[in-house]
Amino acid sequence: MGRYQGLLKMTDDFALGGISYNPEAVLKSSSKGWGYGRIDHVHAESEHTVEVKREQPTLILFDAGAATDGMSWLDGKRSTGPRCLDRKIDLIPAHSEFSGNFHGRGKIAYTAITIDERLAAFLPSGDKGLVLSPLFTLNEPRIRWLSERFVSVDDPLHRESIAILLLVEMSKVEVREYRSALPALKLRYLKEYVLENLHRPMDLEELAGCVGLSPFYFSREFKKAIGVSPYQYVIECRLQLANGLIVDTDRSILDIALACGFSSGSQFSKVFSDKFGMTPSMARKQSR
């Protein structure tokens, strides 16, 4: 079977087994089942909304894309704001309802893997089962490598063995989240707080106070959890929001700079150029 089966416009979730898009979405996809689940490759272009509800846990492996002006929700609660998706991983638990929207002219490509929780019986914990919590925008090289191996192999026994290893690795992430001073729930709240306050200055003491940590301890734990400093993360969020406004609106560059929390147009232009290799005006011209 080829990687993509052609151009689709879908109104229901039949073809993708619990993943549905709005009728206007432009998609390419291919799917196949395996002994304990299924594998779906999806390539979505233009603005779209997506909903995921499956009876099994689903790993989403993003190949490319950025939801620079999008949001997502899990079971009715906001789970993410604008984010870079390149080679990141989401985990949607069984029976959870995920929904997201994407605004812009870009594209998002990903592989969705479902793994039947019955395989948990082969884990050391035996028939106690496995409870997986939602995780978003993970940067886990080991899980990424195992998932890519899982997709590429054809032998059923080999694939099932890798699936069991994937469950083990996901369990390890769960344990790290539980022990972390910044577990998933606190990080989610913090990310929401940052997104809601991008229009104004924020300092380290303020962000640390949001999660009840000292500034020094917060900085260390934040970088350990996210991979960048709090300052770099806030700047990245400001730039992603600004880039979406530059591409999708006719607001002035200065207005966008101030609305995204930059102190001046010149500061915004320098930071934007360092990130994207072009000025905001060039980025707007290139997108039109």
PDB file of C-alpha atoms in Angstrom:
ATOM      1  CA  MET A   1       0.000   0.000   0.000  1.00  0.00           C
ATOM      2  CA  GLY A   2       1.329   3.457  -0.878  1.00  0.00           C
ATOM      3  CA  ARG A   3       1.950   5.989   1.858  1.00  0.00           C
ATOM      4  CA  TYR A   4      -1.043   8.053   0.733  1.00  0.00           C
ATOM      5  CA  GLN A   5      -4.245   6.906  -0.933  1.00  0.00           C
ATOM      6  CA  GLY A   6      -5.074  10.203  -2.580  1.00  0.00           C
ATOM      7  CA  LEU A   7      -6.967  13.368  -1.816  1.00  0.00           C
ATOM      8  CA  LEU A   8      -9.817  12.973   0.672  1.00  0.00           C
ATOM      9  CA  LYS A   9     -12.535  15.216   2.063  1.00  0.00           C
ATOM     10  CA  MET A  10     -14.049  13.545   5.076  1.00  0.00           C
ATOM     11  CA  THR A  11     -17.092  14.198   7.210  1.00  0.00           C
ATOM     12  CA  ASP A  12     -16.912  11.100   9.413  1.00  0.00           C
ATOM     13  CA  ASP A  13     -14.304   8.999  11.161  1.00  0.00           C
ATOM     14  CA  PHE A  14     -14.827   5.710   9.323  1.00  0.00           C
ATOM     15  CA  ALA A  15     -11.704   5.781   7.135  1.00  0.00           C
ATOM     16  CA  LEU A  16      -9.379   6.812   9.963  1.00  0.00           C
ATOM     17  CA  GLY A  17     -10.966   4.778  12.754  1.00  0.00           C
ATOM     18  CA  GLY A  18     -11.882   7.442  15.308  1.00  0.00           C
ATOM     19  CA  ILE A  19     -10.087  10.431  13.741  1.00  0.00           C
ATOM     20  CA  SER A  20     -12.418  12.869  11.975  1.00  0.00           C
ATOM     21  CA  TYR A  21     -11.919  16.172  10.156  1.00  0.00           C
ATOM     22  CA  ASN A  22     -14.233  18.978   9.083  1.00  0.00           C
ATOM     23  CA  PRO A  23     -15.588  18.614   5.508  1.00  0.00           C
ATOM     24  CA  GLU A  24     -13.374  21.413   4.129  1.00  0.00           C
ATOM     25  CA  ALA A  25     -10.119  19.830   5.269  1.00  0.00           C
ATOM     26  CA  VAL A  26      -7.758  18.730   2.496  1.00  0.00           C
ATOM     27  CA  LEU A  27      -6.224  15.400   3.463  1.00  0.00           C
ATOM     28  CA  LYS A  28      -3.993  12.633   2.215  1.00  0.00           C
ATOM     29  CA  SER A  29      -3.987   9.435   4.236  1.00  0.00           C
ATOM     30  CA  SER A  30      -3.241   5.737   4.347  1.00  0.00           C
ATOM     31  CA  SER A  31      -4.144   3.178   7.007  1.00  0.00           C
ATOM     32  CA  LYS A  32      -3.441  -0.406   7.933  1.00  0.00           C
ATOM     33  CA  GLY A  33      -4.276  -2.665  10.843  1.00  0.00           C
ATOM     34  CA  TRP A  34      -2.014  -4.880  12.896  1.00  0.00           C
ATOM     35  CA  GLY A  35      -2.708  -7.537  15.528  1.00  0.00           C
ATOM     36  CA  TYR A  36      -3.286  -5.134  18.422  1.00  0.00           C
ATOM     37  CA  GLY A  37      -4.312  -1.872  16.759  1.00  0.00           C
ATOM     38  CA  ARG A  38      -3.828   0.214  13.624  1.00  0.00           C
ATOM     39  CA  ILE A  39      -1.438   2.657  11.945  1.00  0.00           C
ATOM     40  CA  ASP A  40      -2.616   5.790  10.122  1.00  0.00           C
ATOM     41  CA  HIS A  41      -0.484   8.225   8.116  1.00  0.00           C
ATOM     42  CA  VAL A  42      -2.162  11.628   7.714  1.00  0.00           C
ATOM     43  CA  HIS A  43      -1.166  14.777   5.842  1.00  0.00           C
ATOM     44  CA  ALA A  44      -3.522  17.739   6.416  1.00  0.00           C
ATOM     45  CA  GLU A  45      -3.309  21.082   4.623  1.00  0.00           C
ATOM     46  CA  SER A  46      -5.040  24.453   5.065  1.00  0.00           C
ATOM     47  CA  GLU A  47      -7.266  25.417   7.977  1.00  0.00           C
ATOM     48  CA  HIS A  48      -8.974  22.475   9.645  1.00  0.00           C
ATOM     49  CA  THR A  49     -10.425  21.025  12.804  1.00  0.00           C
ATOM     50  CA  VAL A  50      -9.777  17.483  13.978  1.00  0.00           C
ATOM     51  CA  GLU A  51     -11.359  15.201  16.579  1.00  0.00           C
ATOM     52  CA  VAL A  52      -9.900  11.984  18.000  1.00  0.00           C
ATOM     53  CA  LYS A  53     -11.794   9.463  20.087  1.00  0.00           C
ATOM     54  CA  ARG A  54     -10.582   5.867  20.161  1.00  0.00           C
ATOM     55  CA  GLU A  55     -11.058   2.804  22.312  1.00  0.00           C
ATOM     56  CA  GLN A  56      -7.286   2.349  22.558  1.00  0.00           C
ATOM     57  CA  PRO A  57      -4.411   4.687  23.519  1.00  0.00           C
ATOM     58  CA  THR A  58      -3.083   6.579  20.503  1.00  0.00           C
ATOM     59  CA  LEU A  59       0.450   7.823  19.924  1.00  0.00           C
ATOM     60  CA  ILE A  60       0.626  10.775  17.529  1.00  0.00           C
ATOM     61  CA  LEU A  61       4.066  11.123  15.901  1.00  0.00           C
ATOM     62  CA  PHE A  62       4.336  14.467  14.133  1.00  0.00           C
ATOM     63  CA  ASP A  63       6.625  14.630  11.121  1.00  0.00           C
ATOM     64  CA  ALA A  64       6.154  18.324  10.471  1.00  0.00           C
ATOM     65  CA  GLY A  65       3.921  21.255  11.197  1.00  0.00           C
ATOM     66  CA  ALA A  66       3.262  24.104  13.597  1.00  0.00           C
ATOM     67  CA  ALA A  67      -0.077  25.140  15.072  1.00  0.00           C
ATOM     68  CA  THR A  68       0.986  28.790  15.300  1.00  0.00           C
ATOM     69  CA  ASP A  69      -2.572  30.011  15.695  1.00  0.00           C
ATOM     70  CA  GLY A  70      -4.366  26.944  16.971  1.00  0.00           C
ATOM     71  CA  MET A  71      -5.646  25.375  20.163  1.00  0.00           C
ATOM     72  CA  SER A  72      -6.484  21.870  21.343  1.00  0.00           C
ATOM     73  CA  TRP A  73      -8.746  20.426  24.021  1.00  0.00           C
ATOM     74  CA  LEU A  74      -8.961  17.106  25.841  1.00  0.00           C
ATOM     75  CA  ASP A  75     -12.252  16.084  27.415  1.00  0.00           C
ATOM     76  CA  GLY A  76     -13.472  19.661  27.204  1.00  0.00           C
ATOM     77  CA  LYS A  77     -10.408  21.272  28.823  1.00  0.00           C
ATOM     78  CA  ARG A  78      -7.786  23.191  26.873  1.00  0.00           C
ATOM     79  CA  SER A  79      -4.634  21.101  26.586  1.00  0.00           C
ATOM     80  CA  THR A  80      -2.321  23.123  24.302  1.00  0.00           C
ATOM     81  CA  GLY A  81      -2.011  26.501  22.631  1.00  0.00           C
ATOM     82  CA  PRO A  82       0.158  27.480  19.658  1.00  0.00           C
ATOM     83  CA  ARG A  83       3.056  25.051  19.391  1.00  0.00           C
ATOM     84  CA  CYS A  84       5.773  23.696  17.120  1.00  0.00           C
ATOM     85  CA  LEU A  85       5.010  20.075  16.197  1.00  0.00           C
ATOM     86  CA  ASP A  86       8.105  19.026  14.252  1.00  0.00           C
ATOM     87  CA  ARG A  87       9.081  15.513  15.445  1.00  0.00           C
ATOM     88  CA  LYS A  88       7.092  15.913  18.657  1.00  0.00           C
ATOM     89  CA  ILE A  89       4.805  13.279  20.212  1.00  0.00           C
ATOM     90  CA  ASP A  90       1.302  13.369  21.725  1.00  0.00           C
ATOM     91  CA  LEU A  91      -0.307  10.578  23.736  1.00  0.00           C
ATOM     92  CA  ILE A  92      -4.119  10.460  23.793  1.00  0.00           C
ATOM     93  CA  PRO A  93      -5.492   7.950  26.334  1.00  0.00           C
ATOM     94  CA  ALA A  94      -8.185   5.426  25.469  1.00  0.00           C
ATOM     95  CA  HIS A  95     -11.765   6.779  25.486  1.00  0.00           C
ATOM     96  CA  SER A  96     -10.574  10.404  25.779  1.00  0.00           C
ATOM     97  CA  GLU A  97     -12.035  13.049  23.455  1.00  0.00           C
ATOM     98  CA  PHE A  98      -9.390  15.206  21.791  1.00  0.00           C
ATOM     99  CA  SER A  99     -10.195  18.133  19.505  1.00  0.00           C
ATOM    100  CA  GLY A 100      -7.988  20.722  17.884  1.00  0.00           C
ATOM    101  CA  ASN A 101      -8.058  23.497  15.325  1.00  0.00           C
ATOM    102  CA  PHE A 102      -5.393  24.775  12.975  1.00  0.00           C
ATOM    103  CA  HIS A 103      -5.445  28.198  11.324  1.00  0.00           C
ATOM    104  CA  GLY A 104      -3.077  29.174   8.567  1.00  0.00           C
ATOM    105  CA  ARG A 105      -1.710  28.134   5.222  1.00  0.00           C
ATOM    106  CA  GLY A 106       0.702  25.462   6.408  1.00  0.00           C
ATOM    107  CA  LYS A 107       0.445  21.714   6.703  1.00  0.00           C
ATOM    108  CA  ILE A 108       0.616  19.079   9.416  1.00  0.00           C
ATOM    109  CA  ALA A 109       1.853  15.532   8.820  1.00  0.00           C
ATOM    110  CA  TYR A 110       1.734  12.757  11.393  1.00  0.00           C
ATOM    111  CA  THR A 111       1.494   9.026  12.060  1.00  0.00           C
ATOM    112  CA  ALA A 112      -1.120   7.771  14.535  1.00  0.00           C
ATOM    113  CA  ILE A 113      -0.459   4.429  16.246  1.00  0.00           C
ATOM    114  CA  THR A 114      -3.001   2.653  18.433  1.00  0.00           C
ATOM    115  CA  ILE A 115      -1.832  -0.050  20.828  1.00  0.00           C
ATOM    116  CA  ASP A 116      -4.358  -2.338  22.494  1.00  0.00           C
ATOM    117  CA  GLU A 117      -4.001  -2.169  26.275  1.00  0.00           C
ATOM    118  CA  ARG A 118      -4.303  -5.973  26.395  1.00  0.00           C
ATOM    119  CA  LEU A 119      -0.590  -6.014  25.596  1.00  0.00           C
ATOM    120  CA  ALA A 120      -0.049  -4.627  29.104  1.00  0.00           C
ATOM    121  CA  ALA A 121      -0.604  -8.195  30.356  1.00  0.00           C
ATOM    122  CA  PHE A 122       2.894  -8.982  29.052  1.00  0.00           C
ATOM    123  CA  LEU A 123       4.476  -6.265  31.195  1.00  0.00           C
ATOM    124  CA  PRO A 124       6.114  -7.129  34.541  1.00  0.00           C
ATOM    125  CA  SER A 125       3.014  -5.771  36.332  1.00  0.00           C
ATOM    126  CA  GLY A 126       1.021  -8.557  34.664  1.00  0.00           C
ATOM    127  CA  ASP A 127      -2.738  -8.260  34.512  1.00  0.00           C
ATOM    128  CA  LYS A 128      -2.889  -5.141  36.698  1.00  0.00           C
ATOM    129  CA  GLY A 129      -3.305  -3.208  33.505  1.00  0.00           C
ATOM    130  CA  LEU A 130      -1.807   0.085  32.404  1.00  0.00           C
ATOM    131  CA  VAL A 131      -3.277   3.533  32.935  1.00  0.00           C
ATOM    132  CA  LEU A 132      -1.786   6.154  30.618  1.00  0.00           C
ATOM    133  CA  SER A 133      -2.297   9.875  31.166  1.00  0.00           C
ATOM    134  CA  PRO A 134      -2.406  12.445  28.332  1.00  0.00           C
ATOM    135  CA  LEU A 135       0.934  13.877  27.247  1.00  0.00           C
ATOM    136  CA  PHE A 136       1.522  16.622  24.668  1.00  0.00           C
ATOM    137  CA  THR A 137       4.452  17.926  22.585  1.00  0.00           C
ATOM    138  CA  LEU A 138       6.853  15.360  24.014  1.00  0.00           C
ATOM    139  CA  ASN A 139      10.472  15.315  22.917  1.00  0.00           C
ATOM    140  CA  GLU A 140      11.362  11.685  23.701  1.00  0.00           C
ATOM    141  CA  PRO A 141      14.016  10.289  21.296  1.00  0.00           C
ATOM    142  CA  ARG A 142      13.653   6.725  22.621  1.00  0.00           C
ATOM    143  CA  ILE A 143       9.879   6.664  22.038  1.00  0.00           C
ATOM    144  CA  ARG A 144      10.356   8.299  18.647  1.00  0.00           C
ATOM    145  CA  TRP A 145      12.938   5.707  17.567  1.00  0.00           C
ATOM    146  CA  LEU A 146      10.820   2.760  18.767  1.00  0.00           C
ATOM    147  CA  SER A 147       7.737   4.143  17.040  1.00  0.00           C
ATOM    148  CA  GLU A 148       9.532   4.542  13.734  1.00  0.00           C
ATOM    149  CA  ARG A 149      10.861   0.982  14.037  1.00  0.00           C
ATOM    150  CA  PHE A 150       7.350  -0.208  14.879  1.00  0.00           C
ATOM    151  CA  VAL A 151       5.940   1.332  11.695  1.00  0.00           C
ATOM    152  CA  SER A 152       8.726   0.025   9.452  1.00  0.00           C
ATOM    153  CA  VAL A 153       8.741  -3.676  10.409  1.00  0.00           C
ATOM    154  CA  ASP A 154       6.407  -6.267   8.859  1.00  0.00           C
ATOM    155  CA  ASP A 155       6.932  -9.323  11.065  1.00  0.00           C
ATOM    156  CA  PRO A 156       3.967  -9.563  13.546  1.00  0.00           C
ATOM    157  CA  LEU A 157       6.067 -10.912  16.424  1.00  0.00           C
ATOM    158  CA  HIS A 158       8.700  -8.198  15.943  1.00  0.00           C
ATOM    159  CA  ARG A 159       6.007  -5.496  15.862  1.00  0.00           C
ATOM    160  CA  GLU A 160       4.300  -6.814  19.018  1.00  0.00           C
ATOM    161  CA  SER A 161       7.654  -6.903  20.832  1.00  0.00           C
ATOM    162  CA  ILE A 162       8.314  -3.267  19.916  1.00  0.00           C
ATOM    163  CA  ALA A 163       4.779  -2.327  21.004  1.00  0.00           C
ATOM    164  CA  ILE A 164       5.448  -3.799  24.461  1.00  0.00           C
ATOM    165  CA  LEU A 165       8.680  -1.778  24.665  1.00  0.00           C
ATOM    166  CA  LEU A 166       6.710   1.327  23.704  1.00  0.00           C
ATOM    167  CA  LEU A 167       4.293   0.729  26.579  1.00  0.00           C
ATOM    168  CA  VAL A 168       7.260   0.374  28.935  1.00  0.00           C
ATOM    169  CA  GLU A 169       8.798   3.640  27.704  1.00  0.00           C
ATOM    170  CA  MET A 170       5.490   5.476  28.028  1.00  0.00           C
ATOM    171  CA  SER A 171       5.204   4.153  31.581  1.00  0.00           C
ATOM    172  CA  LYS A 172       8.659   5.571  32.334  1.00  0.00           C
ATOM    173  CA  VAL A 173       7.510   8.989  31.107  1.00  0.00           C
ATOM    174  CA  GLU A 174       4.518   8.668  33.456  1.00  0.00           C
ATOM    175  CA  VAL A 175       6.834   7.979  36.398  1.00  0.00           C
ATOM    176  CA  ARG A 176       9.084  10.927  35.537  1.00  0.00           C
ATOM    177  CA  GLU A 177       6.043  13.190  35.270  1.00  0.00           C
ATOM    178  CA  TYR A 178       4.816  12.031  38.655  1.00  0.00           C
ATOM    179  CA  ARG A 179       8.177  12.636  40.345  1.00  0.00           C
ATOM    180  CA  SER A 180       8.885  15.947  38.628  1.00  0.00           C
ATOM    181  CA  ALA A 181       8.448  19.248  40.420  1.00  0.00           C
ATOM    182  CA  LEU A 182       6.698  20.317  37.213  1.00  0.00           C
ATOM    183  CA  PRO A 183       4.346  17.422  36.349  1.00  0.00           C
ATOM    184  CA  ALA A 184       2.048  17.547  33.319  1.00  0.00           C
ATOM    185  CA  LEU A 185      -0.817  19.280  35.139  1.00  0.00           C
ATOM    186  CA  LYS A 186       1.369  22.135  36.401  1.00  0.00           C
ATOM    187  CA  LEU A 187       3.079  22.509  33.031  1.00  0.00           C
ATOM    188  CA  ARG A 188      -0.284  22.642  31.284  1.00  0.00           C
ATOM    189  CA  TYR A 189      -1.478  25.382  33.642  1.00  0.00           C
ATOM    190  CA  LEU A 190       1.778  27.288  33.193  1.00  0.00           C
ATOM    191  CA  LYS A 191       1.597  27.086  29.397  1.00  0.00           C
ATOM    192  CA  GLU A 192      -1.984  28.338  29.456  1.00  0.00           C
ATOM    193  CA  TYR A 193      -0.948  31.205  31.716  1.00  0.00           C
ATOM    194  CA  VAL A 194       1.865  32.202  29.348  1.00  0.00           C
ATOM    195  CA  LEU A 195      -0.422  32.090  26.301  1.00  0.00           C
ATOM    196  CA  GLU A 196      -3.047  34.216  28.010  1.00  0.00           C
ATOM    197  CA  ASN A 197      -0.487  36.877  28.963  1.00  0.00           C
ATOM    198  CA  LEU A 198       1.683  37.171  25.867  1.00  0.00           C
ATOM    199  CA  HIS A 199       0.432  40.727  25.362  1.00  0.00           C
ATOM    200  CA  ARG A 200       2.389  41.992  28.399  1.00  0.00           C
ATOM    201  CA  PRO A 201       5.793  41.555  30.092  1.00  0.00           C
ATOM    202  CA  MET A 202       6.297  38.520  32.331  1.00  0.00           C
ATOM    203  CA  ASP A 203       9.239  37.909  34.668  1.00  0.00           C
ATOM    204  CA  LEU A 204      10.783  34.811  36.198  1.00  0.00           C
ATOM    205  CA  GLU A 205       9.395  35.458  39.669  1.00  0.00           C
ATOM    206  CA  GLU A 206       5.862  35.706  38.307  1.00  0.00           C
ATOM    207  CA  LEU A 207       6.086  32.421  36.387  1.00  0.00           C
ATOM    208  CA  ALA A 208       7.716  30.605  39.299  1.00  0.00           C
ATOM    209  CA  GLY A 209       4.945  31.843  41.586  1.00  0.00           C
ATOM    210  CA  CYS A 210       2.324  30.318  39.296  1.00  0.00           C
ATOM    211  CA  VAL A 211       3.542  26.833  40.222  1.00  0.00           C
ATOM    212  CA  GLY A 212       4.719  27.540  43.769  1.00  0.00           C
ATOM    213  CA  LEU A 213       8.484  27.268  43.206  1.00  0.00           C
ATOM    214  CA  SER A 214      11.427  29.557  43.850  1.00  0.00           C
ATOM    215  CA  PRO A 215      12.775  31.304  40.722  1.00  0.00           C
ATOM    216  CA  PHE A 216      16.050  29.340  40.855  1.00  0.00           C
ATOM    217  CA  TYR A 217      14.385  25.930  41.301  1.00  0.00           C
ATOM    218  CA  PHE A 218      11.716  26.795  38.745  1.00  0.00           C
ATOM    219  CA  SER A 219      14.317  27.706  36.090  1.00  0.00           C
ATOM    220  CA  ARG A 220      16.148  24.420  36.595  1.00  0.00           C
ATOM    221  CA  GLU A 221      13.010  22.259  36.577  1.00  0.00           C
ATOM    222  CA  PHE A 222      11.478  24.118  33.625  1.00  0.00           C
ATOM    223  CA  LYS A 223      14.529  23.597  31.439  1.00  0.00           C
ATOM    224  CA  LYS A 224      14.667  19.954  32.492  1.00  0.00           C
ATOM    225  CA  ALA A 225      11.010  19.477  31.490  1.00  0.00           C
ATOM    226  CA  ILE A 226      10.823  21.626  28.337  1.00  0.00           C
ATOM    227  CA  GLY A 227      14.398  21.711  27.077  1.00  0.00           C
ATOM    228  CA  VAL A 228      14.745  25.508  26.985  1.00  0.00           C
ATOM    229  CA  SER A 229      14.828  28.283  29.580  1.00  0.00           C
ATOM    230  CA  PRO A 230      11.592  30.051  30.617  1.00  0.00           C
ATOM    231  CA  TYR A 231      12.769  33.173  28.770  1.00  0.00           C
ATOM    232  CA  GLN A 232      13.411  31.248  25.552  1.00  0.00           C
ATOM    233  CA  TYR A 233      10.033  29.527  25.832  1.00  0.00           C
ATOM    234  CA  VAL A 234       8.133  32.803  26.254  1.00  0.00           C
ATOM    235  CA  ILE A 235      10.005  34.368  23.332  1.00  0.00           C
ATOM    236  CA  GLU A 236       9.181  31.319  21.186  1.00  0.00           C
ATOM    237  CA  CYS A 237       5.483  31.620  22.063  1.00  0.00           C
ATOM    238  CA  ARG A 238       5.524  35.338  21.247  1.00  0.00           C
ATOM    239  CA  LEU A 239       7.214  34.680  17.901  1.00  0.00           C
ATOM    240  CA  GLN A 240       4.835  31.873  16.924  1.00  0.00           C
ATOM    241  CA  LEU A 241       1.822  34.024  17.719  1.00  0.00           C
ATOM    242  CA  ALA A 242       3.319  36.999  15.881  1.00  0.00           C
ATOM    243  CA  ASN A 243       4.172  34.921  12.829  1.00  0.00           C
ATOM    244  CA  GLY A 244       0.587  33.712  12.595  1.00  0.00           C
ATOM    245  CA  LEU A 245      -0.715  37.288  12.789  1.00  0.00           C
ATOM    246  CA  ILE A 246       1.766  38.452  10.145  1.00  0.00           C
ATOM    247  CA  VAL A 247       0.686  35.743   7.719  1.00  0.00           C
ATOM    248  CA  ASP A 248      -3.053  35.734   8.392  1.00  0.00           C
ATOM    249  CA  THR A 249      -3.912  39.385   9.138  1.00  0.00           C
ATOM    250  CA  ASP A 250      -3.249  42.864   7.733  1.00  0.00           C
ATOM    251  CA  ARG A 251      -2.395  44.427  11.097  1.00  0.00           C
ATOM    252  CA  SER A 252       0.690  46.643  11.099  1.00  0.00           C
ATOM    253  CA  ILE A 253       3.993  45.092  12.133  1.00  0.00           C
ATOM    254  CA  LEU A 254       4.272  47.492  15.086  1.00  0.00           C
ATOM    255  CA  ASP A 255       0.752  46.652  16.240  1.00  0.00           C
ATOM    256  CA  ILE A 256       1.554  42.935  16.100  1.00  0.00           C
ATOM    257  CA  ALA A 257       4.850  43.459  17.955  1.00  0.00           C
ATOM    258  CA  LEU A 258       3.141  45.275  20.834  1.00  0.00           C
ATOM    259  CA  ALA A 259       0.192  42.847  20.906  1.00  0.00           C
ATOM    260  CA  CYS A 260       2.644  39.955  21.325  1.00  0.00           C
ATOM    261  CA  GLY A 261       4.514  41.558  24.223  1.00  0.00           C
ATOM    262  CA  PHE A 262       7.571  42.991  22.493  1.00  0.00           C
ATOM    263  CA  SER A 263       8.714  46.373  23.794  1.00  0.00           C
ATOM    264  CA  SER A 264       9.230  47.942  20.363  1.00  0.00           C
ATOM    265  CA  GLY A 265       9.111  47.288  16.664  1.00  0.00           C
ATOM    266  CA  SER A 266      12.898  47.219  16.434  1.00  0.00           C
ATOM    267  CA  GLN A 267      13.243  44.639  19.202  1.00  0.00           C
ATOM    268  CA  PHE A 268      10.593  42.481  17.543  1.00  0.00           C
ATOM    269  CA  SER A 269      12.229  42.753  14.126  1.00  0.00           C
ATOM    270  CA  LYS A 270      15.627  41.694  15.486  1.00  0.00           C
ATOM    271  CA  VAL A 271      14.300  38.707  17.438  1.00  0.00           C
ATOM    272  CA  PHE A 272      12.069  37.669  14.518  1.00  0.00           C
ATOM    273  CA  SER A 273      14.976  37.890  12.039  1.00  0.00           C
ATOM    274  CA  ASP A 274      17.229  35.846  14.320  1.00  0.00           C
ATOM    275  CA  LYS A 275      14.555  33.134  14.501  1.00  0.00           C
ATOM    276  CA  PHE A 276      13.221  32.991  10.938  1.00  0.00           C
ATOM    277  CA  GLY A 277      16.095  34.428   8.878  1.00  0.00           C
ATOM    278  CA  MET A 278      13.983  37.259   7.478  1.00  0.00           C
ATOM    279  CA  THR A 279      12.286  40.436   8.659  1.00  0.00           C
ATOM    280  CA  PRO A 280       8.564  40.438   9.565  1.00  0.00           C
ATOM    281  CA  SER A 281       7.811  42.451   6.408  1.00  0.00           C
ATOM    282  CA  MET A 282       9.645  39.916   4.241  1.00  0.00           C
ATOM    283  CA  ALA A 283       7.733  37.068   5.897  1.00  0.00           C
ATOM    284  CA  ARG A 284       4.417  38.769   5.118  1.00  0.00           C
ATOM    285  CA  LYS A 285       5.409  39.418   1.523  1.00  0.00           C
ATOM    286  CA  GLN A 286       6.566  35.827   1.059  1.00  0.00           C
ATOM    287  CA  SER A 287       3.261  34.443   2.374  1.00  0.00           C
ATOM    288  CA  ARG A 288       1.057  36.470   0.009  1.00  0.00           C
TER     289      ARG A 288
END
